[in-house]
Coordinates of C-alpha atoms and ligand atoms in Angstrom, one line a residue:
M1 CA 0.0 0.0 0.0
S2 CA 2.7 2.5 1.1
T3 CA 5.7 3.0 -1.2
M4 CA 7.5 5.2 1.3
P5 CA 10.8 3.8 2.6
I6 CA 10.6 2.6 6.2
D7 CA 12.9 4.3 8.7
S8 CA 13.2 1.5 11.3
D9 CA 15.2 3.6 13.8
A10 CA 12.6 6.4 13.7
L11 CA 9.9 3.9 14.2
R12 CA 11.6 2.4 17.2
A13 CA 12.1 5.9 18.7
R14 CA 8.4 6.7 18.2
Y15 CA 7.3 3.4 19.7
A16 CA 9.4 4.1 22.8
Q17 CA 8.0 7.6 23.1
E18 CA 4.4 6.3 22.8
R19 CA 5.1 3.6 25.4
A20 CA 6.7 6.1 27.8
K21 CA 3.6 8.4 27.5
R22 CA 1.4 5.6 28.7
L23 CA 3.4 3.9 31.4
R24 CA 1.9 4.4 34.8
D25 CA 2.7 3.3 38.3
D26 CA -0.6 1.8 39.2
G27 CA -0.7 -0.8 36.4
N28 CA -3.8 -3.0 36.9
D29 CA -4.8 -1.0 40.0
Q30 CA -6.0 1.8 37.6
Y31 CA -9.2 -0.2 37.1
V32 CA -12.2 -0.4 39.3
E33 CA -13.7 -3.7 40.2
P34 CA -17.4 -4.3 39.5
K35 CA -18.4 -4.8 43.2
G36 CA -19.9 -2.8 46.0
R37 CA -21.4 0.4 44.4
F38 CA -20.3 -0.9 41.0
A39 CA -21.8 -4.3 41.4
H40 CA -24.8 -3.4 39.1
F41 CA -22.4 -3.4 36.2
L42 CA -22.5 -7.2 36.5
K43 CA -26.2 -7.6 36.5
D44 CA -27.6 -10.0 33.9
P45 CA -29.6 -7.8 31.5
Y46 CA -30.8 -10.8 29.4
V47 CA -32.4 -13.3 31.8
T48 CA -34.1 -12.9 35.2
A49 CA -33.4 -15.8 37.4
A50 CA -36.5 -17.9 38.1
P51 CA -37.0 -18.8 41.7
R52 CA -36.1 -22.4 42.5
A53 CA -35.5 -24.6 45.5
P54 CA -31.9 -25.2 46.5
V55 CA -30.3 -28.4 45.2
H56 CA -28.7 -30.8 47.6
D57 CA -27.4 -33.9 45.7
E58 CA -24.3 -35.6 44.3
V59 CA -23.0 -35.8 40.7
T60 CA -20.0 -37.5 39.1
V61 CA -18.7 -34.4 37.5
A62 CA -19.5 -30.7 38.3
I63 CA -18.5 -28.3 35.6
I64 CA -18.1 -24.7 36.8
G65 CA -18.7 -22.4 33.8
G66 CA -20.9 -23.1 30.8
G67 CA -18.8 -21.4 28.2
F68 CA -16.9 -23.2 25.5
A69 CA -14.5 -24.5 28.2
G70 CA -17.3 -26.2 30.1
L71 CA -19.2 -27.3 27.0
T72 CA -16.2 -28.9 25.3
T73 CA -15.3 -30.7 28.5
G74 CA -18.9 -31.8 29.0
A75 CA -19.1 -33.0 25.4
R76 CA -15.9 -35.0 25.7
L77 CA -17.1 -36.5 29.0
K78 CA -20.3 -37.7 27.4
Q79 CA -18.3 -39.2 24.5
A80 CA -16.2 -41.0 27.0
G81 CA -19.3 -42.5 28.6
V82 CA -19.5 -40.2 31.6
H83 CA -23.1 -39.1 31.7
D84 CA -23.7 -37.7 35.1
V85 CA -22.4 -34.3 34.4
R86 CA -23.7 -30.9 35.7
I87 CA -22.9 -27.5 34.4
I88 CA -23.1 -24.7 37.0
E89 CA -23.2 -21.3 35.4
G90 CA -23.7 -17.7 36.5
G91 CA -25.4 -16.7 33.2
G92 CA -28.9 -17.6 32.3
D93 CA -27.8 -20.1 29.6
V94 CA -24.6 -21.7 28.3
G95 CA -22.3 -19.6 26.1
G96 CA -19.9 -17.9 28.5
A97 CA -18.3 -15.0 26.8
W98 CA -20.9 -15.4 24.0
Y99 CA -23.7 -15.3 26.5
W100 CA -22.5 -12.1 28.0
N101 CA -21.1 -10.3 24.9
R102 CA -24.1 -9.4 22.9
Y103 CA -23.0 -5.9 21.9
P104 CA -23.9 -4.9 18.3
G105 CA -21.3 -6.1 15.8
A106 CA -19.8 -8.7 18.1
M107 CA -18.2 -11.5 16.1
C108 CA -15.3 -13.9 16.3
D109 CA -11.9 -12.6 15.2
T110 CA -10.7 -16.0 14.5
A111 CA -12.2 -17.9 11.5
A112 CA -15.4 -19.7 12.5
M113 CA -14.3 -22.9 10.8
I114 CA -11.7 -23.3 13.5
Y115 CA -13.0 -21.0 16.3
L116 CA -16.4 -22.8 16.7
P117 CA -15.7 -26.0 18.5
L118 CA -17.0 -29.4 17.6
L119 CA -18.4 -28.5 14.2
E120 CA -18.0 -32.0 12.8
E121 CA -19.6 -33.6 15.9
T122 CA -22.6 -31.3 15.6
G123 CA -22.7 -31.2 11.8
Y124 CA -22.9 -27.4 11.6
M125 CA -21.6 -25.2 8.8
P126 CA -20.8 -21.6 9.9
S127 CA -22.6 -19.1 7.6
Q128 CA -19.6 -16.8 7.2
K129 CA -15.9 -16.8 7.6
Y130 CA -16.4 -14.7 10.8
T131 CA -19.8 -15.2 12.4
L132 CA -21.8 -12.8 14.4
A133 CA -22.3 -13.3 18.1
P134 CA -25.9 -14.7 17.9
E135 CA -24.7 -17.5 15.6
I136 CA -21.8 -18.3 18.1
F137 CA -24.2 -18.3 21.0
A138 CA -26.6 -20.5 19.1
H139 CA -23.7 -22.9 18.4
A140 CA -22.9 -23.0 22.2
K141 CA -26.6 -24.0 22.7
R142 CA -26.3 -26.5 19.9
I143 CA -23.4 -28.3 21.7
A144 CA -25.3 -28.3 25.0
T145 CA -28.4 -29.8 23.3
H146 CA -26.4 -32.3 21.1
F147 CA -24.5 -33.7 24.1
G148 CA -27.3 -33.5 26.7
L149 CA -25.6 -30.9 28.7
Y150 CA -28.8 -29.0 29.6
D151 CA -29.8 -32.0 31.7
H152 CA -29.1 -31.2 35.4
A153 CA -27.6 -27.8 34.5
L154 CA -28.0 -24.9 36.9
F155 CA -28.1 -21.5 35.4
S156 CA -28.1 -18.0 37.0
T157 CA -26.2 -19.8 39.7
E158 CA -22.8 -18.6 41.0
V159 CA -20.4 -20.9 42.9
T160 CA -19.5 -19.3 46.2
S161 CA -17.0 -21.9 47.4
L162 CA -15.5 -25.2 46.4
V163 CA -14.1 -27.4 49.3
W164 CA -12.5 -30.8 49.1
D165 CA -13.8 -33.2 51.7
E166 CA -11.0 -35.7 52.3
P167 CA -13.0 -38.4 54.2
S168 CA -15.5 -38.8 51.4
S169 CA -13.2 -37.9 48.5
R170 CA -15.8 -35.4 47.3
W171 CA -15.8 -31.8 46.4
I172 CA -18.5 -29.7 48.1
V173 CA -19.8 -27.0 45.8
S174 CA -21.8 -24.2 47.4
T175 CA -23.7 -21.6 45.4
N176 CA -25.5 -18.3 45.9
R177 CA -28.8 -20.1 45.4
G178 CA -28.3 -22.1 48.6
D179 CA -27.2 -25.3 46.7
T180 CA -24.8 -27.8 48.2
I181 CA -23.6 -30.2 45.6
R182 CA -21.2 -33.1 46.2
A183 CA -19.1 -33.9 43.2
R184 CA -16.7 -36.7 42.6
F185 CA -14.8 -34.6 40.1
V186 CA -14.8 -30.9 39.3
S187 CA -13.8 -29.2 36.1
M188 CA -13.3 -25.4 36.3
G189 CA -13.8 -23.5 33.1
T190 CA -14.3 -20.0 34.5
G191 CA -12.7 -18.2 31.5
P192 CA -9.6 -16.0 31.1
L193 CA -11.4 -12.8 30.2
H194 CA -14.8 -12.5 31.8
R195 CA -14.8 -10.2 34.8
P196 CA -15.5 -6.7 33.5
K197 CA -13.2 -3.8 34.6
L198 CA -14.0 -0.2 34.7
P199 CA -11.7 2.8 34.3
G200 CA -10.9 4.1 37.8
V201 CA -11.2 7.7 36.8
P202 CA -12.4 10.3 39.4
G203 CA -16.2 10.8 39.4
I204 CA -17.0 7.5 37.6
E205 CA -19.9 6.9 40.1
S206 CA -21.4 10.3 39.5
F207 CA -22.6 10.1 35.9
A208 CA -26.4 10.7 36.0
G209 CA -27.1 9.5 32.5
H210 CA -27.4 5.9 31.3
C211 CA -24.3 3.8 31.7
F212 CA -23.2 0.1 31.1
H213 CA -20.3 -2.1 30.2
T214 CA -20.2 -3.6 26.7
S215 CA -20.5 -7.2 28.2
R216 CA -23.9 -6.3 29.6
W217 CA -25.4 -4.4 26.6
D218 CA -28.7 -2.7 27.4
Y219 CA -30.8 -3.2 24.3
D220 CA -33.9 -2.0 26.4
Y221 CA -32.1 1.4 26.4
T222 CA -30.5 1.4 22.9
G223 CA -33.1 -0.5 20.9
G224 CA -32.0 -2.9 18.2
D225 CA -30.5 -6.3 18.8
A226 CA -27.3 -8.3 18.5
S227 CA -28.1 -9.4 14.9
G228 CA -27.8 -5.9 13.6
A229 CA -31.2 -4.3 13.9
P230 CA -30.8 -0.5 14.3
L231 CA -30.3 0.9 17.8
H232 CA -33.2 3.2 17.1
E233 CA -33.5 4.5 20.6
L234 CA -30.2 6.2 20.2
A235 CA -31.4 8.4 17.4
G236 CA -31.8 11.4 19.7
K237 CA -29.0 10.5 22.1
R238 CA -25.4 11.8 22.7
V239 CA -23.4 8.6 23.3
G240 CA -19.8 8.3 24.6
I241 CA -17.7 5.2 24.6
V242 CA -14.5 4.7 26.6
G243 CA -12.0 2.4 25.0
T244 CA -10.9 1.5 21.5
G245 CA -9.9 -2.2 22.0
A246 CA -11.2 -5.2 20.1
T247 CA -14.7 -4.8 21.5
A248 CA -15.0 -1.1 20.8
V249 CA -13.8 -1.7 17.3
Q250 CA -16.7 -4.0 16.6
C251 CA -19.5 -2.0 18.2
I252 CA -18.5 1.6 17.2
P253 CA -19.7 1.1 13.6
A254 CA -23.3 0.4 14.8
L255 CA -23.1 3.2 17.4
G256 CA -21.9 5.6 14.7
R257 CA -24.6 4.6 12.4
D258 CA -27.5 5.0 14.9
A259 CA -26.5 7.6 17.6
K260 CA -27.3 11.2 17.1
E261 CA -23.8 12.0 18.3
L262 CA -21.0 9.6 19.1
Y263 CA -17.9 10.5 21.0
V264 CA -15.1 7.9 21.1
F265 CA -12.7 8.4 23.9
Q266 CA -9.4 6.9 22.9
R267 CA -6.3 6.3 24.9
T268 CA -4.5 4.0 22.5
P269 CA -5.7 3.1 18.9
S270 CA -6.0 -0.5 17.9
S271 CA -4.3 -1.8 14.8
I272 CA -7.1 -2.4 12.2
D273 CA -6.2 -4.8 9.4
V274 CA -8.5 -6.0 6.6
R275 CA -11.2 -8.5 7.6
N276 CA -12.6 -9.5 4.3
N277 CA -15.5 -11.5 5.6
H278 CA -17.5 -13.7 3.2
A279 CA -20.0 -16.5 3.1
I280 CA -18.8 -20.1 3.5
D281 CA -19.2 -22.0 0.3
P282 CA -21.6 -25.0 1.0
D283 CA -19.9 -27.0 -1.8
M284 CA -16.5 -26.5 -0.3
F285 CA -18.0 -27.5 3.1
A286 CA -19.7 -30.6 1.8
A287 CA -16.5 -31.8 0.2
L288 CA -14.6 -31.8 3.5
G289 CA -13.8 -35.3 4.6
P290 CA -13.9 -36.9 8.1
G291 CA -11.4 -35.3 10.5
W292 CA -11.4 -32.0 8.6
Q293 CA -11.7 -29.7 11.6
S294 CA -8.8 -31.3 13.4
K295 CA -6.8 -30.9 10.2
W296 CA -7.8 -27.2 9.9
L297 CA -7.0 -26.6 13.6
T298 CA -3.5 -28.1 13.2
N299 CA -2.9 -26.3 9.9
F300 CA -3.8 -22.9 11.5
A301 CA -1.8 -23.5 14.7
T302 CA 1.2 -24.7 12.5
L303 CA 1.2 -21.6 10.3
Q304 CA 0.3 -19.2 13.0
T305 CA 3.3 -20.2 15.0
G306 CA 5.8 -19.8 12.2
R307 CA 6.0 -23.4 10.9
F308 CA 5.4 -24.8 7.5
A309 CA 2.4 -26.4 5.9
E310 CA 1.7 -27.2 2.3
E311 CA -1.4 -24.9 2.2
D312 CA -3.0 -22.2 4.2
L313 CA -6.5 -23.5 4.9
V314 CA -7.7 -20.6 7.0
K315 CA -5.9 -17.7 5.2
D316 CA -6.5 -14.8 7.5
G317 CA -4.8 -11.9 9.2
W318 CA -3.3 -14.2 11.9
T319 CA -1.6 -16.6 9.4
D320 CA -0.5 -13.7 7.3
I321 CA 1.3 -12.1 10.2
S322 CA 3.3 -15.2 11.1
Q323 CA 4.0 -16.3 7.6
R324 CA 5.5 -12.9 6.8
I325 CA 7.8 -13.2 9.9
R326 CA 8.7 -16.7 9.0
D327 CA 9.5 -15.8 5.4
R328 CA 11.5 -12.8 6.5
V329 CA 13.6 -15.0 8.8
I330 CA 14.4 -17.3 5.9
A331 CA 15.3 -14.4 3.6
E332 CA 17.6 -13.0 6.3
I333 CA 19.3 -16.3 6.8
N334 CA 19.8 -16.7 3.1
S335 CA 21.3 -13.3 2.7
S336 CA 23.4 -12.9 5.9
G337 CA 23.5 -16.3 7.5
V338 CA 22.4 -17.1 11.0
G339 CA 23.4 -14.6 13.7
P340 CA 22.4 -14.1 17.3
D341 CA 19.8 -11.5 16.4
T342 CA 18.5 -13.0 13.1
L343 CA 15.1 -13.8 14.4
Q344 CA 14.6 -10.5 16.2
R345 CA 15.7 -8.5 13.1
A346 CA 13.5 -10.5 10.8
Y347 CA 10.5 -10.1 13.2
E348 CA 11.1 -6.3 13.5
A349 CA 11.5 -5.8 9.7
S350 CA 8.3 -7.7 8.8
D351 CA 6.4 -5.9 11.6
D352 CA 7.7 -2.5 10.4
E353 CA 6.3 -3.4 7.0
K354 CA 3.0 -4.6 8.3
M355 CA 2.4 -1.7 10.7
S356 CA 3.3 0.7 7.9
E357 CA 0.6 -0.8 5.8
I358 CA -1.9 -0.6 8.6
R359 CA -1.1 3.1 9.1
A360 CA -1.3 3.7 5.4
R361 CA -4.7 2.1 5.4
V362 CA -5.9 4.6 8.0
D363 CA -4.8 7.5 5.6
A364 CA -6.5 5.8 2.7
I365 CA -9.8 5.5 4.5
V366 CA -10.2 8.4 7.1
R367 CA -10.7 11.7 5.4
D368 CA -9.9 14.1 8.2
P369 CA -6.1 14.2 8.5
A370 CA -6.0 15.0 12.2
T371 CA -8.4 12.1 13.0
A372 CA -6.4 9.8 10.7
E373 CA -3.2 10.7 12.5
A374 CA -4.7 10.0 15.9
L375 CA -6.0 6.6 14.7
K376 CA -2.6 5.3 13.8
P377 CA -1.1 2.7 16.1
W378 CA 2.5 3.2 17.0
Y379 CA 3.6 -0.1 18.4
R380 CA 4.3 -3.6 17.1
Q381 CA 1.2 -5.5 15.9
L382 CA 1.4 -8.3 18.5
C383 CA 1.7 -5.8 21.4
K384 CA -2.1 -5.7 21.6
R385 CA -4.8 -7.9 20.2
P386 CA -4.7 -7.3 16.4
C387 CA -8.1 -6.2 15.1
F388 CA -9.6 -6.9 11.7
H389 CA -12.5 -4.7 10.4
D390 CA -13.8 -3.2 7.2
E391 CA -16.2 -0.6 8.7
Y392 CA -14.5 0.7 11.8
L393 CA -12.2 3.3 10.3
Q394 CA -14.9 4.4 7.9
T395 CA -17.2 5.3 10.8
Y396 CA -14.9 8.3 11.5
N397 CA -16.0 9.8 8.2
R398 CA -19.5 10.3 9.5
P399 CA -20.4 13.8 10.6
N400 CA -22.0 12.7 13.8
V401 CA -18.9 10.8 15.0
R402 CA -15.9 12.4 16.8
L403 CA -12.7 10.8 17.9
I404 CA -11.6 12.3 21.2
D405 CA -8.0 11.3 21.3
T406 CA -6.4 11.7 24.8
S407 CA -2.8 11.3 23.6
G408 CA -2.3 8.2 25.8
K409 CA -3.7 9.8 28.9
G410 CA -7.2 8.4 29.0
V411 CA -10.4 10.2 30.1
E412 CA -9.7 12.6 33.0
R413 CA -12.8 12.8 34.9
I414 CA -16.5 11.9 34.8
D415 CA -19.3 14.0 36.2
A416 CA -23.1 14.0 36.3
T417 CA -23.4 15.3 32.8
G418 CA -20.6 13.7 30.9
V419 CA -16.9 13.1 30.5
W420 CA -13.8 15.4 30.7
A421 CA -11.0 14.6 28.3
A422 CA -8.0 16.7 27.4
G423 CA -9.5 19.6 29.3
V424 CA -12.8 19.6 27.5
H425 CA -16.2 18.5 28.8
Y426 CA -18.5 16.4 26.6
D427 CA -22.2 16.3 27.5
L428 CA -23.6 12.8 27.2
D429 CA -26.9 11.0 27.6
C430 CA -25.3 7.6 27.6
L431 CA -21.8 6.4 28.5
I432 CA -20.6 2.9 27.5
F433 CA -17.5 1.3 29.0
A434 CA -15.6 -0.8 26.4
S435 CA -12.8 -1.0 29.0
G436 CA -12.2 -4.7 28.9
F437 CA -11.8 -7.5 31.4
E438 CA -9.6 -8.3 34.3
V439 CA -6.3 -10.0 33.3
G440 CA -3.5 -10.8 35.8
T441 CA -5.6 -10.5 38.9
E442 CA -5.9 -13.4 41.3
Q443 CA -7.9 -16.4 40.1
A444 CA -10.2 -16.4 43.1
R445 CA -11.1 -12.7 42.5
R446 CA -11.8 -13.4 38.8
S447 CA -13.9 -16.5 39.4
G448 CA -15.6 -15.1 42.5
F449 CA -15.0 -18.0 44.8
E450 CA -12.2 -19.7 46.7
T451 CA -11.1 -23.3 46.2
V452 CA -10.0 -25.2 49.3
G453 CA -8.0 -28.3 48.6
R454 CA -6.4 -31.0 50.7
N455 CA -5.4 -30.0 54.3
G456 CA -7.4 -26.7 54.0
R457 CA -5.0 -25.2 51.6
T458 CA -6.5 -22.7 49.2
L459 CA -5.8 -22.3 45.5
S460 CA -4.9 -18.7 46.2
E461 CA -2.3 -19.8 48.7
C462 CA -1.0 -22.4 46.4
W463 CA -0.7 -19.8 43.5
A464 CA 0.5 -16.9 45.7
E465 CA 3.9 -17.0 43.8
G466 CA 2.2 -17.7 40.4
M467 CA 0.2 -20.5 38.9
R468 CA 1.4 -24.1 39.6
S469 CA 0.2 -27.0 37.5
M470 CA 1.0 -29.9 35.3
H471 CA -0.3 -29.3 31.7
G472 CA -2.2 -26.2 32.9
I473 CA -4.8 -28.7 34.3
H474 CA -3.7 -30.6 37.3
V475 CA -2.7 -29.0 40.6
H476 CA -0.9 -30.8 43.4
G477 CA -3.0 -30.7 46.6
F478 CA -6.3 -30.5 44.7
P479 CA -7.3 -34.1 43.9
N480 CA -10.1 -34.7 41.3
L481 CA -10.0 -31.1 40.3
F482 CA -9.2 -30.0 36.7
I483 CA -8.6 -26.5 35.4
V484 CA -9.3 -25.6 31.9
S485 CA -6.7 -23.0 31.1
L486 CA -4.5 -21.8 28.2
T487 CA -1.6 -21.1 30.5
Q488 CA 1.2 -23.6 31.2
A489 CA -0.1 -25.5 28.1
A490 CA -0.3 -24.5 24.4
N491 CA -1.4 -20.9 25.2
L492 CA -2.5 -20.4 21.6
I493 CA -4.2 -17.1 22.0
S494 CA -5.0 -16.7 18.3
N495 CA -7.6 -19.5 18.6
V496 CA -8.6 -19.8 22.2
T497 CA -11.1 -22.7 21.7
H498 CA -8.5 -25.0 20.3
N499 CA -6.9 -25.0 23.7
L500 CA -10.2 -25.6 25.4
V501 CA -11.1 -28.7 23.2
E502 CA -7.7 -30.2 24.0
A503 CA -8.0 -29.5 27.7
G504 CA -11.6 -31.0 27.7
T505 CA -10.3 -34.1 25.9
T506 CA -7.6 -34.6 28.5
I507 CA -9.9 -34.1 31.4
A508 CA -12.5 -36.5 30.0
T509 CA -9.8 -39.2 29.3
V510 CA -8.5 -38.9 32.9
V511 CA -11.9 -39.0 34.5
A512 CA -13.0 -42.0 32.4
H513 CA -9.8 -43.8 33.5
A514 CA -10.3 -42.9 37.1
L515 CA -13.8 -44.3 36.9
K516 CA -12.8 -47.4 35.1
T517 CA -10.1 -48.2 37.6
E518 CA -12.4 -47.4 40.5
S519 CA -10.0 -44.8 41.8
V520 CA -11.3 -42.5 44.5
A521 CA -8.8 -39.8 43.8
V522 CA -6.5 -38.7 41.0
E523 CA -3.9 -36.1 41.7
V524 CA -0.6 -34.8 40.1
T525 CA 2.4 -35.7 42.2
E526 CA 4.5 -32.8 43.6
A527 CA 7.5 -34.0 41.6
A528 CA 5.6 -34.1 38.3
E529 CA 4.2 -30.7 38.9
Q530 CA 7.6 -29.3 39.8
A531 CA 9.1 -30.9 36.7
W532 CA 6.5 -29.3 34.5
L533 CA 7.1 -25.9 36.0
Q534 CA 10.8 -26.3 35.2
L535 CA 9.8 -25.9 31.6
F536 CA 8.9 -22.3 32.2
A537 CA 12.0 -21.1 34.0
G538 CA 13.4 -18.4 31.7
N539 CA 10.5 -19.0 29.3
T540 CA 11.3 -17.0 26.2
L541 CA 7.9 -17.6 24.6
S542 CA 6.1 -15.8 27.4
L543 CA 3.3 -13.6 26.0
L544 CA 4.7 -10.7 28.0
G545 CA 8.1 -9.2 27.5
A546 CA 8.2 -7.0 24.5
A547 CA 9.8 -3.9 26.0
D548 CA 8.9 -1.7 23.0
C549 CA 5.2 -2.3 23.5
T550 CA 2.7 0.2 24.7
P551 CA 1.2 -1.0 28.0
G552 CA -1.9 -3.2 28.0
Y553 CA -3.0 -6.6 29.3
Y554 CA -0.7 -8.4 27.0
N555 CA 2.3 -7.1 28.9
N556 CA 1.2 -6.6 32.5
E557 CA 0.3 -3.0 31.7
G558 CA 4.0 -2.3 31.0
R559 CA 4.9 -3.2 34.6
P560 CA 8.0 -5.3 35.4
I561 CA 7.6 -9.0 34.6
G562 CA 8.8 -11.2 37.4
P563 CA 8.5 -15.0 38.0
H564 CA 4.9 -14.6 39.1
E565 CA 3.8 -13.0 35.8
T566 CA 6.0 -15.4 33.8
L567 CA 4.3 -18.4 35.5
N568 CA 0.9 -16.9 34.9
T569 CA 1.4 -16.4 31.2
S570 CA 3.7 -19.3 30.3
R571 CA 3.5 -21.4 27.2
Y572 CA 5.0 -24.8 26.4
P573 CA 8.5 -23.9 25.3
E574 CA 8.3 -25.6 21.9
G575 CA 5.1 -23.9 21.1
P576 CA 1.4 -24.9 20.7
V577 CA 1.7 -27.5 18.0
A578 CA 4.4 -29.4 20.0
Y579 CA 2.2 -29.1 23.1
F580 CA -0.9 -30.5 21.2
Q581 CA 1.3 -33.4 19.9
F582 CA 2.7 -34.0 23.4
I583 CA -0.6 -34.0 25.2
D584 CA -2.2 -36.3 22.5
G585 CA 0.7 -38.8 23.1
W586 CA 0.4 -38.5 26.9
R587 CA -3.3 -39.3 26.7
R588 CA -2.8 -42.2 24.4
T589 CA -0.2 -43.9 26.6
G590 CA -3.0 -44.6 29.1
T591 CA -0.4 -44.5 31.9
F592 CA -0.9 -40.8 32.6
E593 CA 2.6 -40.1 33.8
G594 CA 2.7 -37.6 36.6
L595 CA -0.8 -38.5 38.0
E596 CA -1.4 -40.8 40.9
F597 CA -4.6 -42.7 40.9
R598 CA -5.6 -43.7 44.5
R599 CA -7.9 -46.7 45.0
H600 CA -8.7 -46.0 48.6
A601 CA -9.2 -42.8 50.5
Ligands
NDP701 P1 -9.3 -4.3 26.0 O1 -8.8 -4.5 27.3 O2 -8.6 -4.8 24.8 O3 -9.6 -2.8 25.7 C1 -10.0 -1.8 26.7 C2 -9.9 -0.4 26.1 O4 -10.2 0.5 27.1 C3 -8.5 -0.1 25.6 O5 -8.6 0.6 24.4 C4 -8.0 0.8 26.7 O6 -6.9 1.7 26.3 C5 -9.2 1.5 27.0 N1 -9.2 2.3 28.3 C6 -9.0 1.7 29.5 N2 -9.0 2.7 30.5 C7 -9.2 3.9 29.8 C8 -9.3 5.2 30.2 N3 -9.2 5.6 31.5 N4 -9.6 6.1 29.2 C9 -9.7 5.8 27.9 N5 -9.6 4.5 27.5 C10 -9.3 3.6 28.4 O7 -10.8 -4.9 26.1 P2 -11.8 -5.4 24.9 O8 -13.1 -5.7 25.6 O9 -11.8 -4.5 23.8 O10 -11.2 -6.7 24.5 C11 -10.8 -7.7 25.4 C12 -10.4 -9.0 24.7 O11 -11.5 -9.7 24.4 C13 -9.7 -8.8 23.4 O12 -8.3 -8.5 23.5 C14 -9.9 -10.2 22.8 O13 -9.0 -11.1 23.3 C15 -11.3 -10.4 23.3 N6 -12.2 -10.0 22.2 C16 -12.4 -10.9 21.2 C17 -13.2 -10.6 20.3 C18 -13.4 -11.6 19.2 O14 -12.8 -12.6 19.1 N7 -14.3 -11.4 18.4 C19 -14.0 -9.4 20.2 C20 -13.8 -8.6 21.3 C21 -12.9 -8.9 22.3 P3 -5.4 1.2 26.3 O15 -5.2 0.4 25.1 O16 -4.6 2.4 26.3 O17 -5.2 0.4 27.6

């Protein structure tokens, strides 16, 4: 797109300058938790919980969380012949992130052919390369129906504590609906990005207009729906939105289309690459043979992590980024041989090229030069979640839409009538927080309950110095408990559900084996857990690190990265594909090395 030569040194200096502008001492503490006087930001706007009597019974497996983590684990358990499974979920239905996130324009950023789990098992063809949220939510419900996971499920029910009872070898699950459920096994799929956070700016509680977080979209107020119907109630309203991350990028086009006035308060612009969405060809889909989704998943993970495959089945922005870097490395090696910084130089050169294209795309689309300048991202593409959209930048050409750039400072203050930014007050009727979700806070805080294992030891105590696990799933001291997590496993963030399906398969295999062998408890040994953690000492593939990145949740808000953060973000050193191969082999051995199956309590 741009034919201008790239001055890499100047770029590096600009990146450092932009990072420095945004660094702050309070890191994660800059955000306000949705509790106390902010608890209403968590209220379910979609379903009112029906009264019911408390449940007091016993199940073989309790699954905490009904998102794709819980659903894929539940599906795999059913396939493994474990039928007595109960999902316990805070939302009014299954879906997790896709139950809560119904904001207009919400869609998957990863191609639906690989993002939607269990497509082959359910026989479903996604309508488009990237599907809208209602279709994804419907797919979550399809999985639940197909595998009988609605049976025994408890919705609008939040777990309040999880306690291991050693004498009976059962977990005691307590909830906010007065339930006490005894479970032989528990699988926790409480999600990595689900607890909304709010910008902790002075006066945030004083706004007298209408206000909500994007993950609790108030269609009663805005009108319209998640399928794209106009937000007709906003026709006479002045709307402000705080944040320009992946969520805001998706909902701003609808807000710009329908609000009388839209003010977008920006601290850091996202990088917006081409999306190029299109319908899935039914003939292509019909021709796919058995095992196709697994093949596509492996193909994507392979290319997205810089390895080689004969073809690019998914062909999207993610595989484009990594293939560019990979090809650049090869070109560097061919021209100058292998040196200590070959990889780094190649990465930076290909990123300079890509980000220059992304900035040139802003100029090509946005007509007002000052707005275009403010929308340009000055950091490396993988510093923040890369965004892909074909209507976002265009929205700023509308006369009713104004970008309020805060030059990295964020909004200053909120009062009864609106928002202050860069010394100017903006009068608003409605204020929407697209300020994201907690990352890096303690697990118990994010999940909303404490887990108490053997000898009364809590998971918070166990993880005080950082996460400890084997395979990201098994934790010593917590028998019969399984954690569905990306961390300390493949940590493939470009396709989250791939990680979840693998974890679910592992958990189901282990549970089925424990039942078959009549084991009362299965637990990772201390030595096996320790050996697994050794893999992450000096982990160079940590998601954090990049010192030339603007702050954000990918890099601990720019704060120092110690052993705690490294453990909480680590990835299998040889990468996701190697991890998936490893765990498949581990499952197939049937010996489950590292786990101890106890026959008697
Ligand atoms: P993010 O955390 O990515 O974005 C939050 C936004 O709020 C940022 O732009 C941040 O600015 C801004 N912000 C925070 N405080 C202030 C302030 N005081 N003043 C002004 N702006 C402020 O949250 P999202 O909800 O956008 O996305 C979260 C994640 O969810 C994504 O990264 C992605 O993983 C996932 N997601 C996936 C989607 C998909 O697959 N379809 C769609 C949407 C989200 P700054 O950058 O400066 O911190």
